Short mmCIF file of C-alpha atoms in Angstrom, two decimals:
data_model
loop_
_atom_site.label_atom_id
_atom_site.label_comp_id
_atom_site.label_asym_id
_atom_site.label_seq_id
_atom_site.Cartn_x
_atom_site.Cartn_y
_atom_site.Cartn_z
CA MET S 1 17.21 15.47 -34.12
CA LEU S 2 20.36 14.39 -35.88
CA GLY S 3 21.41 12.19 -32.99
CA ILE S 4 17.84 10.89 -32.08
CA VAL S 5 17.15 9.59 -35.66
CA PRO S 6 20.20 7.16 -35.97
CA ALA S 7 19.81 6.05 -32.29
CA SER S 8 15.97 5.25 -32.96
CA ALA S 9 16.90 3.36 -36.22
CA THR S 10 19.50 1.24 -34.39
CA ASP S 11 17.00 0.53 -31.55
CA LEU S 12 14.28 -0.41 -33.99
CA HIS S 13 16.50 -2.79 -35.86
CA SER S 14 17.64 -4.33 -32.56
CA ALA S 15 14.03 -4.79 -31.44
CA LEU S 16 13.10 -6.36 -34.71
CA LEU S 17 16.15 -8.76 -34.71
CA SER S 18 15.64 -9.76 -31.12
CA SER S 19 11.94 -10.49 -31.62
CA THR S 20 12.70 -12.74 -34.56
CA LEU S 21 15.68 -14.56 -33.06
CA TYR S 22 13.85 -15.36 -29.76
CA ALA S 23 10.59 -16.25 -31.42
CA PRO S 24 9.64 -19.84 -30.47
CA PHE S 25 10.21 -22.48 -33.18
CA ALA S 26 6.54 -23.31 -33.62
CA TYR S 27 5.85 -19.56 -34.37
CA VAL S 28 8.72 -19.20 -36.91
CA SER S 29 7.67 -22.44 -38.63
CA ARG S 30 4.26 -20.98 -39.37
CA VAL S 31 5.37 -17.42 -40.43
CA ASP S 32 6.10 -16.93 -44.15
CA THR S 33 9.90 -16.51 -44.82
CA GLY S 34 9.19 -13.73 -47.26
CA GLU S 35 7.27 -11.70 -44.76
CA LEU S 36 10.14 -11.93 -42.10
CA LEU S 37 12.60 -10.78 -44.84
CA ASN S 38 10.21 -7.97 -46.00
CA ARG S 39 10.33 -6.54 -42.41
CA PHE S 40 14.08 -6.20 -42.50
CA ASP S 41 13.90 -4.95 -46.10
CA GLN S 42 10.94 -2.58 -46.68
CA ASP S 43 10.24 -1.50 -43.05
CA LEU S 44 13.79 -0.71 -42.22
CA VAL S 45 14.45 1.08 -45.66
CA PHE S 46 11.75 3.55 -44.69
CA VAL S 47 13.10 3.95 -41.19
CA ASP S 48 16.78 4.33 -42.29
CA GLY S 49 16.33 6.06 -45.55
CA PHE S 50 13.22 8.31 -45.38
CA LEU S 51 12.71 9.21 -41.62
CA PRO S 52 15.91 11.48 -41.40
CA ILE S 53 14.96 13.54 -44.49
CA ASN S 54 11.27 13.62 -43.86
CA MET S 55 11.76 14.79 -40.21
CA PHE S 56 14.18 17.45 -41.21
CA ASN S 57 11.96 18.80 -43.95
CA THR S 58 8.85 18.71 -41.92
CA CYS S 59 10.44 20.61 -39.01
CA ALA S 60 12.11 23.21 -41.38
CA GLU S 61 8.93 23.93 -43.25
CA LEU S 62 6.75 24.03 -40.11
CA PHE S 63 9.07 26.56 -38.58
CA SER S 64 9.15 28.61 -41.71
CA SER S 65 5.21 28.65 -41.92
CA VAL S 66 4.84 29.54 -38.27
CA PHE S 67 7.15 32.50 -38.56
CA GLN S 68 5.54 33.69 -41.85
CA ILE S 69 2.08 33.42 -40.19
CA ILE S 70 3.32 35.60 -37.31
CA LEU S 71 4.65 38.17 -39.83
CA ILE S 72 1.47 38.22 -41.84
CA ALA S 73 -0.64 38.57 -38.60
CA ILE S 74 1.29 41.62 -37.65
CA VAL S 75 1.05 43.23 -41.08
CA SER S 76 -2.36 42.15 -42.04
CA LYS S 77 -4.81 40.67 -39.68
CA GLU S 78 -7.39 40.10 -42.31
CA ALA S 79 -5.19 37.46 -44.02
CA PHE S 80 -5.12 35.70 -40.67
CA ALA S 81 -8.76 34.84 -40.94
CA VAL S 82 -8.11 32.35 -43.78
CA LEU S 83 -6.07 29.96 -41.58
CA PRO S 84 -9.04 28.23 -39.84
CA ALA S 85 -10.49 27.31 -43.23
CA LEU S 86 -7.07 26.13 -44.36
CA ALA S 87 -6.65 23.92 -41.30
CA ILE S 88 -10.21 22.36 -41.89
CA THR S 89 -9.49 21.71 -45.54
CA LEU S 90 -6.17 20.04 -44.59
CA TYR S 91 -7.84 17.91 -41.89
CA LEU S 92 -10.47 16.77 -44.42
CA ILE S 93 -7.74 15.86 -47.00
CA GLN S 94 -5.83 13.93 -44.28
CA ARG S 95 -8.86 12.10 -43.25
CA VAL S 96 -9.43 10.74 -46.76
CA TYR S 97 -5.66 10.12 -47.33
CA LEU S 98 -5.08 8.05 -44.17
CA ARG S 99 -7.78 5.53 -45.26
CA THR S 100 -5.37 4.35 -48.05
CA LYS S 101 -2.88 2.91 -45.46
CA GLN S 102 -4.10 -0.57 -46.14
CA LEU S 103 -2.47 -0.29 -49.60
CA ARG S 104 0.85 -0.05 -47.84
CA HIS S 105 0.08 -3.37 -45.92
CA MET S 106 -0.97 -5.01 -49.14
CA ASP S 107 2.26 -3.83 -50.93
CA LEU S 108 4.43 -5.48 -48.08
CA GLU S 109 2.42 -8.66 -48.15
CA TRP S 110 2.69 -9.12 -51.81
CA LYS S 111 6.39 -8.35 -51.86
CA GLY S 112 6.79 -10.82 -49.01
CA ALA S 113 5.13 -13.48 -51.18
CA LEU S 114 7.33 -12.52 -54.15
CA HIS S 115 10.53 -13.14 -51.86
CA THR S 116 9.20 -16.45 -50.53
CA LYS S 117 8.61 -17.59 -54.16
CA PHE S 118 12.19 -16.53 -55.11
CA GLY S 119 13.72 -18.35 -52.20
CA GLU S 120 11.78 -21.59 -52.87
CA THR S 121 12.80 -21.55 -56.48
CA CYS S 122 16.46 -21.21 -55.53
CA SER S 123 16.29 -23.87 -52.99
CA GLY S 124 14.49 -26.41 -55.26
CA LEU S 125 16.30 -25.38 -58.49
CA VAL S 126 17.63 -28.86 -59.13
CA THR S 127 14.22 -30.54 -58.68
CA ILE S 128 12.60 -27.89 -60.97
CA ARG S 129 15.13 -28.50 -63.78
CA ALA S 130 14.91 -32.29 -63.40
CA ASN S 131 11.10 -32.35 -63.70
CA GLY S 132 10.99 -29.70 -66.52
CA TRP S 133 9.02 -27.14 -64.37
CA ALA S 134 11.01 -24.15 -65.39
CA GLU S 135 8.33 -22.70 -67.60
CA ASP S 136 5.51 -23.35 -65.03
CA MET S 137 7.67 -21.74 -62.38
CA ARG S 138 8.41 -18.80 -64.65
CA LEU S 139 4.68 -18.18 -65.12
CA LYS S 140 3.91 -18.43 -61.47
CA PHE S 141 6.74 -15.97 -60.69
CA ARG S 142 5.49 -13.56 -63.16
CA GLU S 143 1.93 -13.77 -61.80
CA LYS S 144 3.20 -13.00 -58.27
CA LEU S 145 5.39 -10.17 -59.84
CA ASP S 146 2.28 -8.61 -61.36
CA ARG S 147 0.28 -8.97 -58.18
CA SER S 148 2.95 -7.30 -56.15
CA GLN S 149 2.88 -4.37 -58.57
CA GLU S 150 -0.75 -3.74 -58.11
CA PRO S 151 -0.67 -2.09 -54.58
CA PHE S 152 2.44 -0.25 -55.65
CA TYR S 153 0.72 1.28 -58.57
CA LEU S 154 -2.24 2.33 -56.53
CA LEU S 155 0.01 3.83 -54.00
CA TYR S 156 1.64 5.93 -56.68
CA MET S 157 -1.83 7.06 -57.83
CA VAL S 158 -2.79 8.16 -54.26
CA GLN S 159 0.47 10.17 -54.02
CA ARG S 160 -0.17 11.91 -57.22
CA TRP S 161 -3.73 12.54 -56.07
CA LEU S 162 -2.40 14.20 -52.78
CA GLN S 163 -0.03 16.39 -54.71
CA LEU S 164 -2.85 17.45 -57.04
CA VAL S 165 -5.22 18.19 -54.11
CA LEU S 166 -2.52 20.14 -52.25
CA GLY S 167 -1.73 22.18 -55.34
CA LEU S 168 -5.41 23.13 -55.76
CA VAL S 169 -5.52 24.04 -52.07
CA VAL S 170 -2.60 26.40 -52.56
CA ALA S 171 -4.05 27.99 -55.62
CA GLY S 172 -7.45 28.42 -53.88
CA LEU S 173 -5.66 29.94 -50.82
CA ALA S 174 -3.65 32.31 -52.97
CA ILE S 175 -6.81 33.56 -54.66
CA THR S 176 -8.78 34.00 -51.51
CA THR S 177 -5.90 35.89 -49.61
CA ALA S 178 -5.19 38.07 -52.53
CA GLY S 179 -8.38 40.04 -51.90
CA VAL S 180 -7.47 40.82 -48.26
CA ALA S 181 -3.82 41.34 -48.37
CA VAL S 182 -0.74 41.51 -50.49
CA SER S 183 -0.78 38.57 -52.81
CA LEU S 184 3.08 37.99 -52.74
CA ARG S 185 3.26 37.41 -49.00
CA ASP S 186 0.25 35.19 -48.97
CA LYS S 187 1.56 33.04 -51.78
CA VAL S 188 4.88 32.51 -49.83
CA VAL S 189 2.98 31.30 -46.75
CA ALA S 190 0.67 29.10 -48.90
CA GLY S 191 3.68 27.50 -50.49
CA ALA S 192 5.28 26.87 -47.19
CA TRP S 193 2.09 25.29 -45.85
CA ARG S 194 1.88 23.04 -48.94
CA LEU S 195 5.47 21.89 -48.55
CA ALA S 196 5.13 21.24 -44.69
CA TRP S 197 2.02 19.16 -45.42
CA HIS S 198 3.59 17.20 -48.21
CA PHE S 199 6.55 16.38 -46.06
CA SER S 200 4.27 15.57 -43.22
CA THR S 201 2.20 12.94 -45.34
CA SER S 202 5.43 11.55 -46.48
CA ARG S 203 6.56 11.12 -42.93
CA HIS S 204 3.26 9.20 -42.38
CA TRP S 205 4.67 6.09 -44.35
CA VAL S 206 7.72 6.14 -42.00
CA LEU S 207 5.59 6.20 -38.98
CA ARG S 208 3.48 3.23 -40.30
CA ALA S 209 6.69 1.22 -40.79
CA ILE S 210 7.68 2.05 -37.26
CA ALA S 211 4.29 0.97 -36.01
CA ARG S 212 4.50 -2.22 -37.98
CA ILE S 213 7.88 -2.99 -36.11
CA ALA S 214 6.29 -2.11 -32.72
CA LEU S 215 3.44 -4.38 -33.41
CA PHE S 216 5.67 -7.20 -34.42
CA GLU S 217 7.71 -6.81 -31.34
CA ARG S 218 4.63 -6.86 -29.20
CA ASP S 219 2.55 -9.68 -30.84
CA THR S 220 5.51 -11.96 -31.45
CA PRO S 221 5.89 -14.67 -28.80
CA ASN S 222 9.16 -14.65 -27.02
CA GLU S 223 10.72 -17.83 -25.64
CA ARG S 224 12.52 -15.82 -23.01
CA ARG S 225 9.43 -14.71 -21.41
CA GLY S 226 8.61 -16.93 -18.45
CA LYS S 227 10.22 -18.18 -15.22
CA TYR S 228 13.52 -19.97 -15.88
CA ILE S 229 16.53 -20.95 -13.81
CA ALA S 230 19.05 -18.29 -14.48
CA ALA S 231 22.40 -19.38 -16.14
CA ALA S 232 24.29 -18.79 -12.88
CA GLY S 233 21.72 -21.12 -11.24
CA VAL S 234 22.71 -24.02 -13.53
CA ALA S 235 25.89 -25.78 -12.49
CA SER S 236 28.73 -25.13 -14.94
CA THR S 237 29.38 -28.86 -15.36
CA TRP S 238 25.76 -29.61 -16.07
CA PRO S 239 24.79 -32.02 -17.59
CA GLU S 240 27.59 -34.11 -15.76
CA ARG S 241 26.29 -37.67 -16.52
CA GLY S 242 23.94 -37.18 -19.45
CA HIS S 243 20.95 -39.02 -18.00
CA VAL S 244 17.88 -37.99 -20.13
CA ARG S 245 14.30 -39.17 -19.14
CA PHE S 246 11.10 -38.31 -20.95
CA GLU S 247 7.95 -38.52 -18.81
CA ASN S 248 4.64 -38.63 -20.54
CA VAL S 249 5.79 -36.06 -23.01
CA HIS S 250 3.10 -34.32 -25.29
CA THR S 251 4.29 -31.66 -27.89
CA SER S 252 2.53 -29.66 -30.66
CA TYR S 253 3.28 -27.18 -33.16
CA GLU S 254 -0.03 -25.41 -32.42
CA THR S 255 -0.49 -23.06 -29.50
CA GLY S 256 -3.41 -22.65 -27.25
CA SER S 257 -4.89 -24.17 -24.09
CA GLU S 258 -7.21 -26.43 -25.88
CA LEU S 259 -5.57 -28.92 -28.28
CA SER S 260 -7.33 -31.97 -29.81
CA ASP S 261 -5.73 -35.41 -30.08
CA LEU S 262 -4.95 -34.64 -33.77
CA ASP S 263 -2.80 -31.51 -32.77
CA TRP S 264 -0.34 -33.59 -30.85
CA THR S 265 2.96 -34.39 -32.83
CA LEU S 266 4.22 -36.42 -29.89
CA ARG S 267 1.67 -38.05 -27.29
CA GLY S 268 2.46 -39.78 -24.18
CA VAL S 269 6.27 -40.43 -24.84
CA THR S 270 8.01 -42.16 -21.97
CA PHE S 271 11.52 -43.51 -21.95
CA ASP S 272 14.65 -43.40 -20.02
CA ILE S 273 18.32 -42.88 -21.51
CA LEU S 274 21.02 -44.02 -19.10
CA PRO S 275 24.36 -42.18 -19.05
CA GLY S 276 27.04 -43.03 -21.56
CA ARG S 277 24.60 -44.78 -23.93
CA ARG S 278 24.50 -44.64 -27.62
CA VAL S 279 20.85 -44.42 -28.75
CA ALA S 280 19.46 -44.44 -32.29
CA VAL S 281 15.95 -43.16 -33.05
CA CYS S 282 14.89 -44.54 -36.47
CA GLY S 283 11.78 -44.29 -38.55
CA ARG S 284 10.29 -43.22 -41.71
CA THR S 285 10.07 -39.44 -42.79
CA GLY S 286 7.38 -37.77 -40.64
CA SER S 287 7.47 -40.25 -37.86
CA GLY S 288 8.50 -37.67 -35.21
CA LYS S 289 12.28 -38.16 -34.97
CA SER S 290 13.17 -34.69 -35.41
CA THR S 291 10.25 -33.57 -33.24
CA LEU S 292 11.72 -35.47 -30.44
CA LEU S 293 14.96 -33.79 -30.61
CA GLN S 294 13.21 -30.28 -30.89
CA ALA S 295 11.57 -31.06 -27.67
CA LEU S 296 14.64 -31.97 -25.92
CA LEU S 297 16.29 -28.69 -27.10
CA GLY S 298 13.31 -26.48 -26.03
CA LEU S 299 12.38 -25.65 -29.55
CA LEU S 300 8.99 -26.99 -28.99
CA LYS S 301 7.08 -26.39 -25.79
CA VAL S 302 6.02 -29.45 -23.69
CA PRO S 303 2.47 -28.55 -22.35
CA LYS S 304 2.17 -31.99 -20.89
CA GLY S 305 4.79 -34.16 -19.13
CA ARG S 306 8.52 -33.08 -18.83
CA ILE S 307 11.84 -33.88 -19.88
CA VAL S 308 14.51 -34.30 -17.23
CA VAL S 309 18.28 -34.01 -17.78
CA ASP S 310 20.45 -35.10 -14.90
CA GLY S 311 17.65 -34.37 -12.48
CA VAL S 312 16.84 -30.74 -13.91
CA ASP S 313 13.47 -30.18 -15.78
CA ALA S 314 14.63 -28.82 -19.22
CA SER S 315 11.53 -26.51 -19.41
CA THR S 316 12.90 -24.60 -16.32
CA VAL S 317 16.26 -23.95 -17.93
CA GLU S 318 16.54 -20.79 -20.16
CA ALA S 319 16.53 -21.87 -23.80
CA CYS S 320 20.04 -20.41 -24.82
CA THR S 321 21.55 -22.07 -21.75
CA LEU S 322 19.99 -25.43 -22.58
CA ARG S 323 21.13 -25.38 -26.18
CA GLN S 324 24.66 -24.38 -25.17
CA ARG S 325 24.98 -27.18 -22.79
CA LEU S 326 23.72 -29.91 -25.19
CA THR S 327 25.92 -30.37 -28.17
CA THR S 328 23.75 -30.59 -31.30
CA ILE S 329 24.59 -31.30 -35.07
CA SER S 330 21.60 -30.38 -37.22
CA GLN S 331 20.64 -31.74 -40.49
CA ASP S 332 21.48 -28.44 -42.20
CA SER S 333 24.64 -26.67 -41.11
CA PHE S 334 24.52 -22.82 -40.84
CA VAL S 335 27.04 -21.14 -43.38
CA ASP S 336 28.10 -17.51 -42.80
CA SER S 337 30.99 -15.36 -43.89
CA SER S 338 33.25 -16.41 -40.96
CA THR S 339 36.58 -18.38 -41.44
CA PHE S 340 37.03 -21.93 -40.41
CA ARG S 341 38.93 -20.97 -37.41
CA GLU S 342 36.21 -18.76 -36.12
CA GLU S 343 33.56 -21.51 -36.77
CA LEU S 344 35.62 -24.22 -35.01
CA ASP S 345 36.80 -22.01 -32.10
CA PRO S 346 34.50 -19.00 -31.66
CA ASP S 347 35.76 -18.28 -28.10
CA GLU S 348 39.46 -18.62 -29.28
CA GLN S 349 40.33 -21.30 -26.63
CA HIS S 350 42.36 -23.72 -28.80
CA SER S 351 45.58 -23.67 -30.76
CA ASP S 352 45.85 -24.10 -34.52
CA ASP S 353 47.32 -27.56 -34.12
CA THR S 354 44.18 -28.73 -32.06
CA LEU S 355 41.92 -27.31 -34.72
CA ILE S 356 43.68 -28.98 -37.47
CA ALA S 357 43.77 -32.32 -35.55
CA SER S 358 40.05 -32.02 -35.08
CA LEU S 359 39.63 -31.53 -38.91
CA ILE S 360 42.06 -34.51 -39.70
CA GLU S 361 39.94 -36.88 -37.45
CA PRO S 362 36.78 -36.64 -39.76
CA ASN S 363 38.88 -36.69 -42.79
CA VAL S 364 37.98 -33.16 -44.06
CA TRP S 365 41.22 -31.24 -43.64
CA ASP S 366 42.43 -31.99 -47.08
CA LYS S 367 39.47 -30.26 -48.59
CA ILE S 368 39.75 -27.29 -46.23
CA SER S 369 43.47 -26.89 -46.65
CA ALA S 370 42.90 -26.47 -50.38
CA CYS S 371 40.45 -23.66 -49.76
CA GLY S 372 42.88 -21.60 -47.58
CA GLY S 373 43.11 -23.57 -44.51
CA LEU S 374 41.81 -22.17 -41.20
CA ASP S 375 41.84 -18.71 -42.55
CA GLY S 376 39.80 -19.58 -45.62
CA LYS S 377 36.04 -18.55 -45.70
CA ARG S 378 33.51 -21.22 -45.06
CA ILE S 379 31.15 -19.70 -47.63
CA GLU S 380 33.70 -19.80 -50.36
CA ALA S 381 34.78 -23.45 -49.73
CA ASN S 382 31.76 -24.95 -51.59
CA LEU S 383 31.38 -27.75 -49.27
CA SER S 384 28.72 -30.43 -49.75
CA SER S 385 25.99 -31.08 -47.19
CA SER S 386 27.82 -34.11 -45.59
CA GLU S 387 31.20 -32.15 -45.55
CA GLY S 388 29.56 -29.38 -43.74
CA GLN S 389 28.29 -31.67 -41.09
CA LEU S 390 31.73 -33.14 -40.89
CA VAL S 391 33.06 -29.55 -39.97
CA SER S 392 30.51 -29.55 -37.22
CA ILE S 393 31.85 -32.92 -35.90
CA ALA S 394 35.22 -31.31 -36.03
CA ARG S 395 34.06 -28.48 -33.92
CA LEU S 396 32.63 -31.21 -31.38
CA ILE S 397 36.10 -32.84 -31.29
CA ALA S 398 37.77 -29.62 -30.57
CA SER S 399 35.58 -28.63 -27.69
CA ALA S 400 35.38 -32.33 -26.45
CA SER S 401 37.97 -31.56 -23.71
CA ASN S 402 35.77 -28.88 -22.21
CA ALA S 403 32.39 -30.83 -22.49
CA ALA S 404 33.06 -34.13 -20.62
CA GLY S 405 29.87 -35.99 -19.93
CA SER S 406 27.84 -33.82 -22.24
CA VAL S 407 24.95 -34.93 -24.25
CA VAL S 408 25.53 -35.17 -28.12
CA ILE S 409 22.53 -34.89 -30.37
CA LEU S 410 22.65 -35.78 -34.12
CA ASP S 411 19.81 -35.23 -36.64
CA GLU S 412 19.77 -37.32 -39.74
CA ALA S 413 23.19 -38.58 -39.02
CA THR S 414 23.31 -41.23 -41.74
CA ILE S 415 23.58 -38.51 -44.39
CA TRP S 416 27.02 -37.81 -43.46
CA ILE S 417 28.02 -41.09 -41.54
CA MET S 418 27.86 -42.88 -45.04
CA SER S 419 30.08 -40.25 -46.68
CA PRO S 420 33.47 -41.71 -47.94
CA GLN S 421 35.54 -39.32 -45.77
CA PHE S 422 33.70 -40.34 -42.50
CA ARG S 423 33.75 -44.13 -43.34
CA GLN S 424 37.45 -44.10 -43.76
CA LYS S 425 37.90 -43.04 -40.12
CA ASN S 426 35.27 -45.54 -38.78
CA GLY S 427 33.34 -42.35 -37.74
CA PHE S 428 31.76 -41.33 -34.65
CA ASN S 429 32.81 -44.32 -32.57
CA LYS S 430 36.14 -42.94 -32.11
CA VAL S 431 35.07 -39.21 -31.91
CA ALA S 432 32.65 -39.35 -29.01
CA GLY S 433 34.36 -41.45 -26.51
CA LYS S 434 32.59 -43.33 -23.49
CA ASP S 435 31.81 -40.21 -21.56
CA HIS S 436 29.36 -38.76 -24.08
CA HIS S 437 25.79 -39.75 -24.39
CA ILE S 438 24.82 -39.86 -28.06
CA GLY S 439 21.27 -39.50 -29.46
CA ALA S 440 20.95 -39.91 -33.14
CA ALA S 441 17.74 -39.49 -35.29
CA SER S 442 17.70 -40.97 -38.73
CA ALA S 443 15.37 -42.34 -41.41
CA ARG S 444 17.81 -45.18 -42.17
CA ALA S 445 19.17 -47.66 -39.67
CA GLY S 446 22.24 -48.68 -41.71
CA GLY S 447 24.72 -46.18 -40.46
CA ARG S 448 28.05 -46.97 -38.81
CA ILE S 449 27.22 -45.98 -35.24
CA ARG S 450 27.37 -48.65 -32.73
CA ARG S 451 24.15 -47.98 -30.82
CA ASP S 452 23.42 -49.67 -27.54
CA ARG S 453 19.62 -49.52 -27.96
CA GLY S 454 17.07 -48.40 -30.52
CA VAL S 455 13.55 -48.91 -31.98
CA ARG S 456 13.09 -48.69 -35.80
CA GLN S 457 9.38 -48.53 -36.04
CA GLY S 458 6.08 -49.00 -34.12
CA ASN S 459 3.86 -47.08 -31.72
CA VAL S 460 5.67 -45.41 -28.99
CA GLY S 461 3.01 -46.60 -26.46
CA ARG S 462 3.91 -50.36 -27.33
CA TYR S 463 7.37 -49.74 -26.00
CA ARG S 464 6.73 -47.77 -22.91
CA ARG S 465 7.49 -50.82 -20.62
CA ARG S 466 10.31 -52.07 -22.70
CA ARG S 467 14.01 -50.90 -22.26
CA GLY S 468 15.24 -48.74 -25.02
CA CYS S 469 14.42 -45.70 -26.96
CA HIS S 470 11.39 -45.08 -29.13
CA ARG S 471 10.80 -43.04 -32.12
#
């Protein structure tokens, strides 16, 4: 048992993590962030913290009860007659007690809402202070805190009720068995049954947490399910030329077989990007620029039409392989506890001189050298948003020798293109080179990228027969 419990906890955590990581983007965008965090917090706390103790106590007390029942049956068969009545009583108590399992679900849901509110407050703290909303946010946070404590209080009351009822059962059993056998032995077996049942009901919460993890793994869609070309089936140099073609592409954040015209985020998008071109997709916020890039990266499914990259339908390529082959610099950079060396060269293929040169090119090395150089922690450097994306540019420069002819995708590039560090170096025109296809999505068209073609605004359908790229 001591080996099974840790192994099962590890497997459950891996299953929960894999289900979350490989869930489609459309699904993750609809699920509350606090709900996801709560699964890794509350459910795994029950599995890791309470499961070993409750399993051990339940097994120990059940074995003790069984052996004491055998001894009592040998010495006094009359005392054995009360066991069926005891079993029926415990079954009725369990039947009433298990109906309160929804309280646990309510507790997790309200704690998830509390986590979400806390995360939203932290991310929008500057806006809240600037608009004087601190007091309003404090009141809303207290309201959610009070609501999250309601199911917790009810759970506490139910557990106290269970302890009271089990104590009364033990007292009644002791009084009954005292008339047919020696009271001391019967009190011992009654106490053992009470302890075993108490630990068994405590284990019920752990089993409910395991059931929630199993249901989440089963019900969460997985983008790896389906028929894809294996990684070994895609050429190691793909995409060699960087020829991207959208053919009547329709995308939606909704799922299902029947979608109305209002559900489509992109509808009938058709255009052709030739190899080696720099293409800018410009438009106002919400016009579909990032959605276009998400469809190219496989983050959004394409129910109608297809996206072809160098003759290969992107929907037939496994998602991880597709995103590894297309170099992407997102609007928000991911920050973890790794060093700059690990972030720039995760596969350890380049020398320190190469990494430093890649940081000098976008003019961000001075800031990093003051924070410990390549061995400095990214999370401790306190880089701005534009500086963080410049580090991503440096990673692209470092790996450029291994990605000749690849496709480079930039999301909201003007945020960091207009930064002083990048403008001093004349930016991405020197970084990418002629063998890279560049696709940039931006709400502003005033950046410093020399783009070959682009459409700033207008209906995509109006530009289908024109040469260029559409928003």
